[in-house]
Tab-separated table of C-alpha atoms in Angstrom:
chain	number	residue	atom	x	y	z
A	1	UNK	CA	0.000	0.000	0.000
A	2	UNK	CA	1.609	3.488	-0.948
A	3	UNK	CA	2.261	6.032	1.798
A	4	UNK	CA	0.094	9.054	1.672
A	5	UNK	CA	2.365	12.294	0.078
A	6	UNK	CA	3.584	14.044	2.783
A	7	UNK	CA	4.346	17.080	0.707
A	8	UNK	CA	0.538	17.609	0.184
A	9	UNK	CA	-0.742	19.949	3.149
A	10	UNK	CA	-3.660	18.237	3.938
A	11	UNK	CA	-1.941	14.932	5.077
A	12	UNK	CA	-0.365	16.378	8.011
A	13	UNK	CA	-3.403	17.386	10.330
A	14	UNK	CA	-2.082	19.717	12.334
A	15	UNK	CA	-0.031	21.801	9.607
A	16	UNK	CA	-3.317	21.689	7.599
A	17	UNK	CA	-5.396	22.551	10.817
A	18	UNK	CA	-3.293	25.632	11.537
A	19	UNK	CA	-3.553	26.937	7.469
A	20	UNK	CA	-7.396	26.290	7.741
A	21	UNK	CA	-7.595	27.805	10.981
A	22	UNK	CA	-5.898	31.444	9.604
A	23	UNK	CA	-2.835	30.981	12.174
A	24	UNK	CA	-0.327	29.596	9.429
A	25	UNK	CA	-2.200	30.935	6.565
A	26	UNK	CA	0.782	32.853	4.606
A	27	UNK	CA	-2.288	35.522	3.642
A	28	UNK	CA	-3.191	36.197	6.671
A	29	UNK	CA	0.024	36.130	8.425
A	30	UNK	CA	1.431	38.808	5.681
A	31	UNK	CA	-1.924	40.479	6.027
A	32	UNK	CA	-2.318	40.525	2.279
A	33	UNK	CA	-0.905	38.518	-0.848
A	34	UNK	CA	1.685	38.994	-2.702
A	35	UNK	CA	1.656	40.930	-5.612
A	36	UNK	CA	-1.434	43.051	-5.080
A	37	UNK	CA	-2.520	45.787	-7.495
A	38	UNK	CA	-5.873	46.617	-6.668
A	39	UNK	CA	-8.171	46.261	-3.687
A	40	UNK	CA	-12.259	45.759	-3.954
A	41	UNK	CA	-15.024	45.761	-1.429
A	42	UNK	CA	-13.714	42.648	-0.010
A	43	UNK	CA	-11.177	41.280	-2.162
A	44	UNK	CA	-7.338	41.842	-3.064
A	45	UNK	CA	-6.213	41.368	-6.702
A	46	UNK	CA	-3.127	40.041	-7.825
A	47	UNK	CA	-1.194	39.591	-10.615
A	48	UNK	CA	2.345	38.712	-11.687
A	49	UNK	CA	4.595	38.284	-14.688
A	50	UNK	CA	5.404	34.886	-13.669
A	51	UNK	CA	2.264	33.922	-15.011
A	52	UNK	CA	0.416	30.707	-16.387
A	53	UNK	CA	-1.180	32.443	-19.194
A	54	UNK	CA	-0.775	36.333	-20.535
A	55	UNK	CA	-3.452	38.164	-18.158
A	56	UNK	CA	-3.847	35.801	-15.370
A	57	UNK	CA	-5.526	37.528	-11.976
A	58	UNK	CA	-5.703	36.160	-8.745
A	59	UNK	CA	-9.114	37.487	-6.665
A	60	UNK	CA	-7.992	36.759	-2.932
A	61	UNK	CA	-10.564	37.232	0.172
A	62	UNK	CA	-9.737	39.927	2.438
A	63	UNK	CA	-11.320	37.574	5.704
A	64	UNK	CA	-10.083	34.270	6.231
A	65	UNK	CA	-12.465	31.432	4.740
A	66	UNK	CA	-11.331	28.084	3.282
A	67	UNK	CA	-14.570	27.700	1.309
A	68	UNK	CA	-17.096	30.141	-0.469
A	69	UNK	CA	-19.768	28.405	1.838
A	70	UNK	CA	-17.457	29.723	5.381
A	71	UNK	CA	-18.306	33.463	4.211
A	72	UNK	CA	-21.094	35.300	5.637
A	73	UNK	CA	-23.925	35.839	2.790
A	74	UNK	CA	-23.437	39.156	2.719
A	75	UNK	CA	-19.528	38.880	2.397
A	76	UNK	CA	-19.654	35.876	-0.380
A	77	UNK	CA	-22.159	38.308	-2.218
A	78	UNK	CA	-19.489	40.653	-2.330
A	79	UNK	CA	-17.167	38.375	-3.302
A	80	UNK	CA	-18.689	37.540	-6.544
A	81	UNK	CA	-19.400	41.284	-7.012
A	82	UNK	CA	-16.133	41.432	-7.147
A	83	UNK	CA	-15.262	38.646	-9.305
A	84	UNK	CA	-17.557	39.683	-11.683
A	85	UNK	CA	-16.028	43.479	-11.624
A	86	UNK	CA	-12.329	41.362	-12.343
A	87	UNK	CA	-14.173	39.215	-15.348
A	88	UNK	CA	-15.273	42.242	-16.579
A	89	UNK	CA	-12.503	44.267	-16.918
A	90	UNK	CA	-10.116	41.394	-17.709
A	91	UNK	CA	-11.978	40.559	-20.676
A	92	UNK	CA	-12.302	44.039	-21.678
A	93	UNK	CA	-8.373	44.444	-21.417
A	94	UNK	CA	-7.326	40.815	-22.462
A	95	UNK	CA	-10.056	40.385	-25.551
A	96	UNK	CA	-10.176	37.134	-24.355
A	97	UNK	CA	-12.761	34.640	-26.335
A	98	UNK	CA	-13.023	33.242	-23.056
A	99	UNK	CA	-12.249	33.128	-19.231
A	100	UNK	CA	-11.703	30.065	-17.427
A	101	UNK	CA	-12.582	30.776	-13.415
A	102	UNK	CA	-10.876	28.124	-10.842
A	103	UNK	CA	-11.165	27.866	-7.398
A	104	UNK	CA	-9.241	25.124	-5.790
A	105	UNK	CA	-7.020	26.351	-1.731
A	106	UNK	CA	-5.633	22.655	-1.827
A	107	UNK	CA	-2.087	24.419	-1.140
A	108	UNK	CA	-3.438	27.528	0.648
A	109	UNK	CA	-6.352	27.019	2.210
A	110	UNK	CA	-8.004	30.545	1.730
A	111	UNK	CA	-10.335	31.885	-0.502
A	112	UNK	CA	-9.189	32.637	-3.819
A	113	UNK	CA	-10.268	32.441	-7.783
A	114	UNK	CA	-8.481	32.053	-10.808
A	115	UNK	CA	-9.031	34.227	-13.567
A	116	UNK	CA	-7.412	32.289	-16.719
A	117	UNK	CA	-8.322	34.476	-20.309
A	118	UNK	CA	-8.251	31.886	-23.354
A	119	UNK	CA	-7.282	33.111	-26.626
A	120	UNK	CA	-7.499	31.040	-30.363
A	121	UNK	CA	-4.293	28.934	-30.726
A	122	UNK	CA	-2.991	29.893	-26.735
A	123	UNK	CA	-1.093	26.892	-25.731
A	124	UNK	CA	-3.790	25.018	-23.616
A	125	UNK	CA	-6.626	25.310	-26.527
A	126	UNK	CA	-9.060	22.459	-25.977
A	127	UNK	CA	-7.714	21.129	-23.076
A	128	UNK	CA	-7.722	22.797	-19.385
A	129	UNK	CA	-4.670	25.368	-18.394
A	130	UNK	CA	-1.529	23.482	-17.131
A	131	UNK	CA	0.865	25.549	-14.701
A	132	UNK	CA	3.619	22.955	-14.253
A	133	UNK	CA	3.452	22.674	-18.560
A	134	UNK	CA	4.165	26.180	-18.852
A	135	UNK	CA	7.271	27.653	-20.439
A	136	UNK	CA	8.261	31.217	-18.860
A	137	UNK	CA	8.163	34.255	-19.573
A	138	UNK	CA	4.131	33.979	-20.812
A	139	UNK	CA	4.844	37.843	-21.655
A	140	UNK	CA	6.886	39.085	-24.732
A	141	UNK	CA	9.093	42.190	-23.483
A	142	UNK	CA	6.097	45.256	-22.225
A	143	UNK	CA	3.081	43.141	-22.350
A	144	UNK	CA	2.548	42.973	-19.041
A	145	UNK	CA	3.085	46.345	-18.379
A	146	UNK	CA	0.526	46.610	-20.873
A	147	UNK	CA	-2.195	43.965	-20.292
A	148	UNK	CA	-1.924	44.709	-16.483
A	149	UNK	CA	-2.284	48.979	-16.967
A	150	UNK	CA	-5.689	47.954	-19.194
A	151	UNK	CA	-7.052	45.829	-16.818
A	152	UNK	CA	-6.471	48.290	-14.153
A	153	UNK	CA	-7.852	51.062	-16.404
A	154	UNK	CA	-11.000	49.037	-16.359
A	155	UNK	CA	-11.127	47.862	-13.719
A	156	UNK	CA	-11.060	51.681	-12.516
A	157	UNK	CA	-13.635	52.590	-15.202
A	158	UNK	CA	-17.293	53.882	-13.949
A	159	UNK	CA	-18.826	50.976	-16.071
A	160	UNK	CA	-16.989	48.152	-13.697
């Protein structure tokens, strides 16, 4: 019988207990995430050149929860307020044909989405996105610069 993988969080109780709980939760112990360019009503959103795909976001809760279900109505509400505010202006700055959304906290356990824009002929077309398949940089020289200043644009816009 094969040994559990003791590299994966979740089979060490007490490590896992301690992210779920908040007290070892790298978010909360920073107070925010890394790479933050924009705050929302009750999200931080992040994005980096080390990317999977050109344009990828991160939308990270501001309160500690582990699942959408562990947020107060009110707060979840406002979560996908601001998800949909992030879809909005990401497709608007990516021209994506399509956004793939993924929510998954199996390595940290707090509440975040992936936003993933899909483009015609992008590396991962017809199959899902891949992270440990991709080949860095994503970006050609200025295109984050410039995919990340339009998204913030409008994300910024009245129309958001």
């Amino acid at each position: 019988m094969s040994k559990p993988n003791e590299t994966i969080a979740w089979n060490d109780h007490d490590r896992w207990a301690a992210l779920c709980s908040g007290e070892a939760c790298p978010i909360c112990v920073q107070r925010e995430p890394l790479d933050v360019v924009a705050k929302l009503e009750v999200c931080w959103v992040t994005m980096q050149e080390a990317a999977p795909v050109p344009g990828y976001v991160c939308l990270v809760s501001q309160s500690h929860a582990v699942e959408l279900h562990d947020l107060p109505e009110a707060v979840a509400a406002a979560f996908m307020r601001d998800a949909q505010r992030v879809s909005k202006a990401l497709a608007a700055a990516t021209g994506a044909v399509k956004l793939n959304y993924e929510i998954h906290g199996n390595s940290i356990p707090h509440l975040h989405l992936h936003f993933f824009p899909r483009h015609r002929g992008d590396q991962f077309e017809g199959q899902p996105i891949n992270p440990k398949a991709v080949a860095q940089p994503v970006y050609a020289p200025g295109e984050f610069r410039r995919i990340r200043d339009a998204f913030l644009l409008a994300l910024n816009s009245p129309e958001a």
